Coordinates of C-alpha atoms in Angstrom, one line a residue:
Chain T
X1 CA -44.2 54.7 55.5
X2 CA -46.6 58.0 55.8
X3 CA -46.8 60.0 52.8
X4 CA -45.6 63.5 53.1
X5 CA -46.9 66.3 51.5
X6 CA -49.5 65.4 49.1
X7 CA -48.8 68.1 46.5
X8 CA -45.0 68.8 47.2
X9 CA -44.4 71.9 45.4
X10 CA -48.2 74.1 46.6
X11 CA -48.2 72.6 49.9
X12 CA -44.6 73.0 50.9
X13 CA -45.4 76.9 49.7
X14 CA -48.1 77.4 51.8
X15 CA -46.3 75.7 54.6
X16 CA -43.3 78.1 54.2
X17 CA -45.7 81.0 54.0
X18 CA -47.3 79.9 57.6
X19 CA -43.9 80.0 58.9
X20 CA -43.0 83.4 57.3
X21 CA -46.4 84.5 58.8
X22 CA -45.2 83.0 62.1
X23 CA -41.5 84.5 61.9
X24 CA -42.6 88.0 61.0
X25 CA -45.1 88.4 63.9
X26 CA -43.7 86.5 66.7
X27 CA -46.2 84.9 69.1
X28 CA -48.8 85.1 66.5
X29 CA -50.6 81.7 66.5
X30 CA -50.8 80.7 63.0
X31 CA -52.3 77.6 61.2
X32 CA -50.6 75.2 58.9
X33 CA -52.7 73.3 56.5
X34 CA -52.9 71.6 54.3
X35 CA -49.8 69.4 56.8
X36 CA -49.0 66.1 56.3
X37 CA -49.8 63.5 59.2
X38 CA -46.5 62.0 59.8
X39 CA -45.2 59.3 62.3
X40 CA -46.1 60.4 66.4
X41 CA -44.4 61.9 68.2
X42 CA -44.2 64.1 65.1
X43 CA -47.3 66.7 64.8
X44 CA -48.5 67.9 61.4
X45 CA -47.0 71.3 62.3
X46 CA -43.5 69.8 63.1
X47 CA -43.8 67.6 60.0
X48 CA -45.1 70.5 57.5
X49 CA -42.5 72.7 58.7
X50 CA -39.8 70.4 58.5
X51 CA -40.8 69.1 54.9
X52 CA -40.6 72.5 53.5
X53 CA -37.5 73.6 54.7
X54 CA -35.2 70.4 55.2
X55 CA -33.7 69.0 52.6
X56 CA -29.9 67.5 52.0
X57 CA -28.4 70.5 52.8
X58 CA -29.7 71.1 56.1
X59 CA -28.3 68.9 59.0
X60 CA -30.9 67.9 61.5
X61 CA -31.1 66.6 64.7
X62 CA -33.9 64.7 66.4
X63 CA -35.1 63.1 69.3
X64 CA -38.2 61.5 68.0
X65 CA -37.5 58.3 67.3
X66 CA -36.4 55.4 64.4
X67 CA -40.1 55.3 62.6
X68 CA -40.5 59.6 62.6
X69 CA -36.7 59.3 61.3
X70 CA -37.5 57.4 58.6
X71 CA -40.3 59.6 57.6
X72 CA -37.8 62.2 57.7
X73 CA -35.2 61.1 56.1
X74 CA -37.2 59.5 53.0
X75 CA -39.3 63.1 52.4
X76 CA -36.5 65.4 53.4
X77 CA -33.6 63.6 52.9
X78 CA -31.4 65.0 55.2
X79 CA -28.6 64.6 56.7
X80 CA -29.0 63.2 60.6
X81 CA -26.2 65.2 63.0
X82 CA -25.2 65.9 66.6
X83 CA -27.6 68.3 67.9
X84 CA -24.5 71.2 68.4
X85 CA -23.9 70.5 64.4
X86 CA -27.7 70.8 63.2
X87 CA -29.4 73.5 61.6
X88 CA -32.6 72.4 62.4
X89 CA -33.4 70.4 65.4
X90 CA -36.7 68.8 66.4
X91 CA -37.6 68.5 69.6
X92 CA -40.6 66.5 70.8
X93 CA -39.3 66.2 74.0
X94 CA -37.1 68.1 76.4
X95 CA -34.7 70.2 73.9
X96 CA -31.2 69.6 74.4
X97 CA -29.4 72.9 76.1
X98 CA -29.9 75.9 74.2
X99 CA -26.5 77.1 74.8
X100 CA -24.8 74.5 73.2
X101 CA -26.7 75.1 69.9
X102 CA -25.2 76.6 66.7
X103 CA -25.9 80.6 67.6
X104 CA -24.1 81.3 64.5
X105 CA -21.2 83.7 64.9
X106 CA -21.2 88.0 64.6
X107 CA -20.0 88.0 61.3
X108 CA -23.1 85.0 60.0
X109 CA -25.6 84.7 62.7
X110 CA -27.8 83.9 60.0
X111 CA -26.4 80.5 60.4
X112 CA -28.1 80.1 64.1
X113 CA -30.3 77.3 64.1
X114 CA -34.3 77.1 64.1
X115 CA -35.3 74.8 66.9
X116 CA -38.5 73.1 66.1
X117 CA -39.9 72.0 69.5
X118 CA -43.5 70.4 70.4
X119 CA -45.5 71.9 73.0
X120 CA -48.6 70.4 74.8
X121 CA -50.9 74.0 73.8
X122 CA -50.6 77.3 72.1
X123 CA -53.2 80.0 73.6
X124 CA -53.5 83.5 72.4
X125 CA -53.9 84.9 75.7
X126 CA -51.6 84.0 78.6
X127 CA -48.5 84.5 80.5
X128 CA -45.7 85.6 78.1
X129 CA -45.2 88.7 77.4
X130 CA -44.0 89.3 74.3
X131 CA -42.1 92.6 72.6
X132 CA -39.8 93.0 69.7
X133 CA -39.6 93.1 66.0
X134 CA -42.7 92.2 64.5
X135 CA -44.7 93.3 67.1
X136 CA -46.9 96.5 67.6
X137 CA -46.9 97.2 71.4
X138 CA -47.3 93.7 73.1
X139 CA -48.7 90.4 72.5
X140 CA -49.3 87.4 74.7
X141 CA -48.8 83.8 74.5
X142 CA -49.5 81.4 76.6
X143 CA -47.4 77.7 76.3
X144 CA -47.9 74.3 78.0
X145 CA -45.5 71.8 77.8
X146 CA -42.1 73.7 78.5
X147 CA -39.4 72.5 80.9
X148 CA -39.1 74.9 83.7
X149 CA -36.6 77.2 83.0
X150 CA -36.6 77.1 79.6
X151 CA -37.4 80.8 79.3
X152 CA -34.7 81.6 81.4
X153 CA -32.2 79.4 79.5
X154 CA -33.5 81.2 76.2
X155 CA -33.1 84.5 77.6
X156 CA -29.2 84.1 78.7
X157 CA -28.9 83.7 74.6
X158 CA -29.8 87.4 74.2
X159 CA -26.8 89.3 74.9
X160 CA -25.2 87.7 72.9
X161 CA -27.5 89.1 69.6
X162 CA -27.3 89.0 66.7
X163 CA -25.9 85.6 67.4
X164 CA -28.9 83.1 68.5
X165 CA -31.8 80.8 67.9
X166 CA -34.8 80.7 66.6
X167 CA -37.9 78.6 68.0
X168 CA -40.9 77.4 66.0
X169 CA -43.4 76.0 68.9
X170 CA -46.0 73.3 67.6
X171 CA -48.7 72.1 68.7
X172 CA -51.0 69.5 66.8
X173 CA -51.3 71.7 63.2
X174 CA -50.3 75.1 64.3
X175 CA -47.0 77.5 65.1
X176 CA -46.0 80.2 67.1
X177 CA -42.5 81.9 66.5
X178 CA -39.9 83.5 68.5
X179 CA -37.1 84.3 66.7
X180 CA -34.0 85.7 68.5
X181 CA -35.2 89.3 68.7
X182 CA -37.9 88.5 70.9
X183 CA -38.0 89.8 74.3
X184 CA -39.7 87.0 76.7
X185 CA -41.4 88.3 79.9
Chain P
X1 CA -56.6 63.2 39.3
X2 CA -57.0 66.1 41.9
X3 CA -58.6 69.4 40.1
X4 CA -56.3 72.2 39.5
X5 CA -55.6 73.9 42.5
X6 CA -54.5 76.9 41.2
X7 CA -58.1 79.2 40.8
X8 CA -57.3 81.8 37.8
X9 CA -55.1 79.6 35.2
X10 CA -52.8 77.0 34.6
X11 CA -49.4 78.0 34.8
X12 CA -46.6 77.0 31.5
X13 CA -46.3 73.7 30.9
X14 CA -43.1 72.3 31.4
X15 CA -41.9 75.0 34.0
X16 CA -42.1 74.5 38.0
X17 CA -44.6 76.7 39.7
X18 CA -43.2 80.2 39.8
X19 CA -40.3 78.8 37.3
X20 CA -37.7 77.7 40.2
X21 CA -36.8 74.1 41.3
X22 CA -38.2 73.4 44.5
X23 CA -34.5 72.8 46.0
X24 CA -33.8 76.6 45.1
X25 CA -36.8 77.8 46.6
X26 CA -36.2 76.2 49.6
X27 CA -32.5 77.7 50.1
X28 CA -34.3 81.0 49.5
X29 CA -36.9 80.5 52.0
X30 CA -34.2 79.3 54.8
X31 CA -32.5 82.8 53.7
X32 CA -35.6 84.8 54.3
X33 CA -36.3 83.3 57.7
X34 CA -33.3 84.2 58.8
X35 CA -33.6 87.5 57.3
X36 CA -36.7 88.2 59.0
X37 CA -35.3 86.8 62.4
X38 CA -31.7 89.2 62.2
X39 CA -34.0 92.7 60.7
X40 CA -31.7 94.2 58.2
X41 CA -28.5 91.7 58.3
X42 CA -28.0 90.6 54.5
X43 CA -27.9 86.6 54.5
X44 CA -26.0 85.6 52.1
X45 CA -28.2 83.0 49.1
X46 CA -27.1 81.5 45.9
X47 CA -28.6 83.4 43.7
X48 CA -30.1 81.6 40.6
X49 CA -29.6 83.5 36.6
X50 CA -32.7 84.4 35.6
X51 CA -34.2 85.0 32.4
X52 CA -33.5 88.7 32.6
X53 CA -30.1 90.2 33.5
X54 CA -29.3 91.9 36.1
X55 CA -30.1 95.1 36.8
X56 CA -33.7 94.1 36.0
X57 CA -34.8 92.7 39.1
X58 CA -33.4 88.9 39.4
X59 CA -33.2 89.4 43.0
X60 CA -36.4 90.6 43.8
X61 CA -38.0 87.7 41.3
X62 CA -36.7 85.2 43.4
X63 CA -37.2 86.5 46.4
X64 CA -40.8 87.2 44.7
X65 CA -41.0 83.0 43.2
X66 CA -39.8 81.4 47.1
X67 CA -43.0 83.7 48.1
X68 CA -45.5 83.7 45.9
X69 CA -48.9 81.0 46.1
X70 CA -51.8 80.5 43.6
X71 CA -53.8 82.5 45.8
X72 CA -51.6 85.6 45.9
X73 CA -52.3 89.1 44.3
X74 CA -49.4 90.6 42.3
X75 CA -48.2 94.3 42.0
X76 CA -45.3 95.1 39.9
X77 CA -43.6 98.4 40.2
X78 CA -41.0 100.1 38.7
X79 CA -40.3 103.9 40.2
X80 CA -43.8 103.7 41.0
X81 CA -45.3 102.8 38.1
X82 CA -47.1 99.5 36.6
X83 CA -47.0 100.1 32.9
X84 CA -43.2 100.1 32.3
X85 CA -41.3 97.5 30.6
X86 CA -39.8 96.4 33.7
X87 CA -42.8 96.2 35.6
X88 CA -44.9 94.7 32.6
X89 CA -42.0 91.9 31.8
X90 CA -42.4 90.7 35.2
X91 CA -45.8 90.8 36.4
X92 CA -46.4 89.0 32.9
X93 CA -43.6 86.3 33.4
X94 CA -45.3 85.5 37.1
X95 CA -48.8 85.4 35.3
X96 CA -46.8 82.8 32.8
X97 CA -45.0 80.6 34.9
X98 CA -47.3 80.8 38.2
X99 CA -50.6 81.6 36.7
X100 CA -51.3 83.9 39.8
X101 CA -53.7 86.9 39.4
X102 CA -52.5 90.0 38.8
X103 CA -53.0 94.0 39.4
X104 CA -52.3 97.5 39.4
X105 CA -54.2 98.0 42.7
X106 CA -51.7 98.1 45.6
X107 CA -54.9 97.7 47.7
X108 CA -55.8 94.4 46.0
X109 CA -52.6 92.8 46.1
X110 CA -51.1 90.8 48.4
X111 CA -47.4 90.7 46.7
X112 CA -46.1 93.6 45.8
X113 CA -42.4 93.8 44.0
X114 CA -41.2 97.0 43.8
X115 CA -38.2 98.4 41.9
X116 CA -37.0 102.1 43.7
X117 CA -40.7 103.5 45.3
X118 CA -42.8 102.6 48.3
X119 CA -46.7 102.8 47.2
X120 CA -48.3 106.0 48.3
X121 CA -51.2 104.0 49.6
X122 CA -50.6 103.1 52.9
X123 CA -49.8 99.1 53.2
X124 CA -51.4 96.3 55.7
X125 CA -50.7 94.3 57.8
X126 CA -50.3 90.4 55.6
X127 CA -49.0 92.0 52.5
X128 CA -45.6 92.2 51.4
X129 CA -43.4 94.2 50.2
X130 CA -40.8 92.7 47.6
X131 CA -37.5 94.9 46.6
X132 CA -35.3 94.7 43.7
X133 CA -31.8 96.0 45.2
X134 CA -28.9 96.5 42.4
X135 CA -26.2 96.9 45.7
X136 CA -27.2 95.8 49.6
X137 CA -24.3 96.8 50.9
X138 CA -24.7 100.3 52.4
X139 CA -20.9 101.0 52.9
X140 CA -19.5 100.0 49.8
X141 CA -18.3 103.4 48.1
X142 CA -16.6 103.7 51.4
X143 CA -15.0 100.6 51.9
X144 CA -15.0 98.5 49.2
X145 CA -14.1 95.2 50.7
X146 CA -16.5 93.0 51.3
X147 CA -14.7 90.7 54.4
X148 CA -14.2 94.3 56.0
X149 CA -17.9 95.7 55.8
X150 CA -19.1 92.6 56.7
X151 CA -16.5 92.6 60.0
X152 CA -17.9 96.5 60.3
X153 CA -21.4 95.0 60.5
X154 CA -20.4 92.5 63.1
X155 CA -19.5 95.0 65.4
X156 CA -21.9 97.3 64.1
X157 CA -19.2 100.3 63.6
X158 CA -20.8 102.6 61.2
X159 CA -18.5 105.5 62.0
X160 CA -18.0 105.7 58.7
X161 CA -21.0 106.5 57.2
X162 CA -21.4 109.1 60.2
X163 CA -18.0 110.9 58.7
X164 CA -19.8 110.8 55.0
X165 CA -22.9 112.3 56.3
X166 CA -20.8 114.9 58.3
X167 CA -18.6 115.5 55.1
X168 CA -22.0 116.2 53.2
X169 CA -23.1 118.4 55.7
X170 CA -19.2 120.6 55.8
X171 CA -19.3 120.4 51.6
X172 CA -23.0 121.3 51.0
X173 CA -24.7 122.6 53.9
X174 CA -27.1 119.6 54.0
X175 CA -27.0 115.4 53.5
X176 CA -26.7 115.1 50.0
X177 CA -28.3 112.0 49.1
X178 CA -31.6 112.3 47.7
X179 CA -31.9 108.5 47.6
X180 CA -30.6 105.5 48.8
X181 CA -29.9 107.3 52.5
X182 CA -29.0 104.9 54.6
X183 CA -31.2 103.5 57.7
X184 CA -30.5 102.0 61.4
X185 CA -32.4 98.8 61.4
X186 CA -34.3 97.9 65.0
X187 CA -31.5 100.1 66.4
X188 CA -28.7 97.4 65.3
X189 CA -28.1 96.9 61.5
X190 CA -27.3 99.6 58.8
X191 CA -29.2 99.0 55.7
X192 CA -29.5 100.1 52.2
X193 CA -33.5 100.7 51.3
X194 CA -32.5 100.5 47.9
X195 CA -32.6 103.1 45.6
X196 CA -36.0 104.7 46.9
X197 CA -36.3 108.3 47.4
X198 CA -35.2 109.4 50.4
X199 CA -39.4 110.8 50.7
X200 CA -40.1 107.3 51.1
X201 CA -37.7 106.6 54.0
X202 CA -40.1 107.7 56.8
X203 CA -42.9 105.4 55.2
X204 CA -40.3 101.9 56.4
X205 CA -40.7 103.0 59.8
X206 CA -43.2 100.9 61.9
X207 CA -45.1 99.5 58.4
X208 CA -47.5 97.4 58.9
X209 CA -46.0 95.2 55.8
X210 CA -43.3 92.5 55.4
X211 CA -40.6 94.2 53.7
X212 CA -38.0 91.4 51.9
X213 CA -34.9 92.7 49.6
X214 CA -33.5 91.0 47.3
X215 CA -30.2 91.4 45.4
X216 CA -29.1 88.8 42.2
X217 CA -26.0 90.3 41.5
X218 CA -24.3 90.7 44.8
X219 CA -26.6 87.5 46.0
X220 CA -27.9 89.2 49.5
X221 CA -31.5 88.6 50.8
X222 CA -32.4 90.9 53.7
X223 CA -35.2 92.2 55.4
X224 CA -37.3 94.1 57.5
X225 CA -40.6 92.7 60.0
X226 CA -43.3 94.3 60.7
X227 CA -43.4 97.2 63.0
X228 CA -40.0 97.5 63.4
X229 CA -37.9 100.3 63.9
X230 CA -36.3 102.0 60.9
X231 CA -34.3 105.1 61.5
X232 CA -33.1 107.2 58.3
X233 CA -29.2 107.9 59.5
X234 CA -29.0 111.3 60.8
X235 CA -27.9 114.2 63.4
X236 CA -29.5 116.0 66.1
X237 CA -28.2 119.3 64.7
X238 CA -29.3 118.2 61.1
X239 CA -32.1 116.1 61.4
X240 CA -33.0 113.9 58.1
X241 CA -35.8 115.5 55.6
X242 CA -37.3 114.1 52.9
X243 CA -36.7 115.2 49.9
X244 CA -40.1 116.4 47.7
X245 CA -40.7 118.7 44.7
X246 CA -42.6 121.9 45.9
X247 CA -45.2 121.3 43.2
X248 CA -48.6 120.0 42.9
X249 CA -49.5 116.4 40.7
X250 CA -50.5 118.0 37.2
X251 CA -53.0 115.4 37.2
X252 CA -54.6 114.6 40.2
X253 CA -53.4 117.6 42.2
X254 CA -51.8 115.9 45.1
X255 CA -49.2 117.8 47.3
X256 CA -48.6 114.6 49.2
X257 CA -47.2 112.4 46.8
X258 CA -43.3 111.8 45.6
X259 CA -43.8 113.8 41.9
X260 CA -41.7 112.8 38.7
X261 CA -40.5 116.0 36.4
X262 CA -41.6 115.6 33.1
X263 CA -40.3 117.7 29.6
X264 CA -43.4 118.4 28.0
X265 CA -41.5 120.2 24.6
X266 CA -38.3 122.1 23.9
X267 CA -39.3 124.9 25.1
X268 CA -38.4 124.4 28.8
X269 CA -41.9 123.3 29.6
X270 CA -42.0 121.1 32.1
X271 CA -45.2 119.4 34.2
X272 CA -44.5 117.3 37.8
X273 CA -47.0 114.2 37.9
X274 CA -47.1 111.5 40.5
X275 CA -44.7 108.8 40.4
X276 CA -47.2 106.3 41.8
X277 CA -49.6 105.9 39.0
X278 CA -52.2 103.7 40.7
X279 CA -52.3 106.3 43.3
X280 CA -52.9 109.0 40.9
X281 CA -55.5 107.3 38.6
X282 CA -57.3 106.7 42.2
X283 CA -57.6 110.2 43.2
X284 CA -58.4 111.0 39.5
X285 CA -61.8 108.5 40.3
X286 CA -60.2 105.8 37.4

């Protein structure tokens, strides 16, 4: 078994505080350290941000396998569901439909899920176009590692604000956000 | 053994780091994620009691506690000023059971809890803004039940507080609240700023700053990102003003800054000094 975080109580706080970071200026590329290393396909992003916000109370859903279950499991202890039923979900590879996620409902959208999903790169320049909440004018992102579509399939979700989801990307130790007020172009 | 990691002190023995469990902390940070992804919806959190009652700021310490790190910089607060019993009891329980540095400075920190006043200084970008709120709930002297206001802010109908404003404007000629006035979050959520001074209602607009508001009692979190739009509510015909004393700081002379009245004696003398006391000892060169 992989040891999670090595000092529980500083590093999940500084974890939480990347993600926070990550959350409250959406694209931003942010770095999460000190992150555990836990089982591949799991990246010390994916693991870090799980560890810190998982726990029993939190149903999760993942596709990564028995050994990164474990891991999960032991550290975060918590509870394994159907990905429609989870609050977190962690996807390393494609993520299941968007749609078909909890979006929470108009009276508690705060119970939407986060979607934790691994991406091959995070540049600070590219593509996406990024406006919102969070942001001054603009910021770009650019993303590998995406199904096609998936932009499009995020950005059917928005009508229906302030239902929705919220997306950590990962790659290797670092985040980007897009939480559900994010317009995509 | 590793070396302590914390850099100024240790914190008490025998308490957590920032005195709650880490379970606790993590149910508050899920509620301030969420907070910062729905700007200005209050999430629901299960508030903790603190060692202070309420009224004192229980929801802004905890919402202060999931937040703070070794290597943050706390400000305390309280109606602008850092050396009232409020402010001192809890930037010296956070020195206690967190062992974080502390200051008056509001350019210095990096954590900055606030009860009723938004720093004169202007804030950065990475800093963050921590409010104590006794009530979130912008409608409740108008409709007092909770499964109805939170069904209003669902479909986001804030007709009434429209009618209250218009009623203010019929009775008195102008909106007559000088605090608390309610704002349109991002265009979508209305939202109590707390009790701050209407005066400090333009300064949530597009900050730079993480706002976060917490509230014990009524156990709401809510918050507001960066640059986001906050609108004080308001009319075309009667757009929203903020509220300032015609007077200039006794002290430092400043006839920018939100001024406290002060009775000097019986007499009817009276002086007006700055409410922000780190910004007044700053222009006074202290």
């Amino acid at each position: 078994m992989q040891p999670g975080f090595s000092d529980p109580v500083l590093d999940a706080q500084s974890a939480f505080r990347a993600v926070l970071e990550a959350m409250s200026h959406p694209g931003r590329i942010i770095p999460v350290a000190p992150a555990p290393l836990p089982p591949v396909p799991l990246s010390p992003a994916m693991g870090a941000v799980a560890l810190a916000l998982a726990d029993a109370d939190t149903p999760l859903w993942h596709d990564a396998g028995a050994e990164a279950g474990d891991w999960l499991r032991f550290h975060a202890g918590s509870p394994l569901a159907e990905a429609p039923r989870a609050m977190f979900l962690l996807a390393t590879g494609t993520p299941p439909a968007l749609a078909g996620l909890n979006l929470g409902t108009e009276e508690a959208p705060q119970e939407g899920a986060t979607l934790l999903l691994a991406v091959k790169s995070l540049r600070p320049a590219g593509v996406l176009r990024l406006r919102g909440p969070g942001i001054q004018h603009e910021t770009a992102l650019g993303v590998e590692g995406l199904p096609e579509g998936f932009w499009a399939e995020r950005a059917a979700l928005r009508p229906l604000f302030p239902c929705g989801l919220d997306i950590i990307l990962c790659c290797d130790s670092q985040i980007a956000a897009i939480p559900r007020t994010t317009e995509v172009v | 053994m590793n070396a302590p990691l914390n850099p100024v002190a240790e914190h008490l023995a025998g308490y957590n780091f920032a005195y709650l469990d880490e379970a606790t902390k993590r149910m508050i940070r899920r509620a301030l994620l969420k907070a910062v992804a729905i700007p200005g919806h209050q999430v629901p959190f299960g508030a903790r009691e603190m060692p202070l009652p309420y009224g004192w700021g229980t929801g802004g310490i905890q919402v202060t506690a999931a937040v703070l790190g070794p290597r943050d910089v706390l400000k305390v607060i309280d109606q602008g000023a850092d050396d009232t019993t409020n402010a001192v009891s809890i930037r010296r329980f956070f020195g206690r059971v967190a062992g974080v540095r502390t200051t008056d400075r509001t350019r210095e920190a990096t954590i900055i809890q606030t009860r009723h006043r938004i720093p004169e200084t202007a804030l950065r970008e990475g800093q963050v803004l921590v409010y104590q709120v006794p009530m979130p709930e912008p409608l409740f002297k108008l409709e007092p039940r909770v499964s109805e206001t939170t069904r209003l802010h669902a479909l986001g109908d804030y007709g009434l507080m429209q009618v209250k404003l218009y009623e203010d404007i019929v009775q008195h000629g102008e909106v007559a609240t000088a605090y608390n006035h309610p704002v349109m979050v991002n265009g979508r959520y209305l939202m109590s700023p707390s009790p701050i001074p209407s005066f400090d209602n333009p300064k949530m607009h597009m900050n730079p700053a993480l706002q976060l508001f917490g509230a014990g009692r009524e156990k709401r979190i809510y918050a507001v990102p960066p640059y986001t739009e906050v609108r004080s509510l308001d009319f075309e015909d009667h757009p929203f003003r903020p509220i300032r004393a015609p007077h200039a700081c006794e002290l430092c002379g400043s006839t920018e800054s939100y001024l406290d009245e002060v009775i000097t004696d019986d007499q009817g003398g009276r002086i007006f000094v700055c409410s922000d006391t780190d910004y007044c000892a700053e222009r006074r060169g202290e």
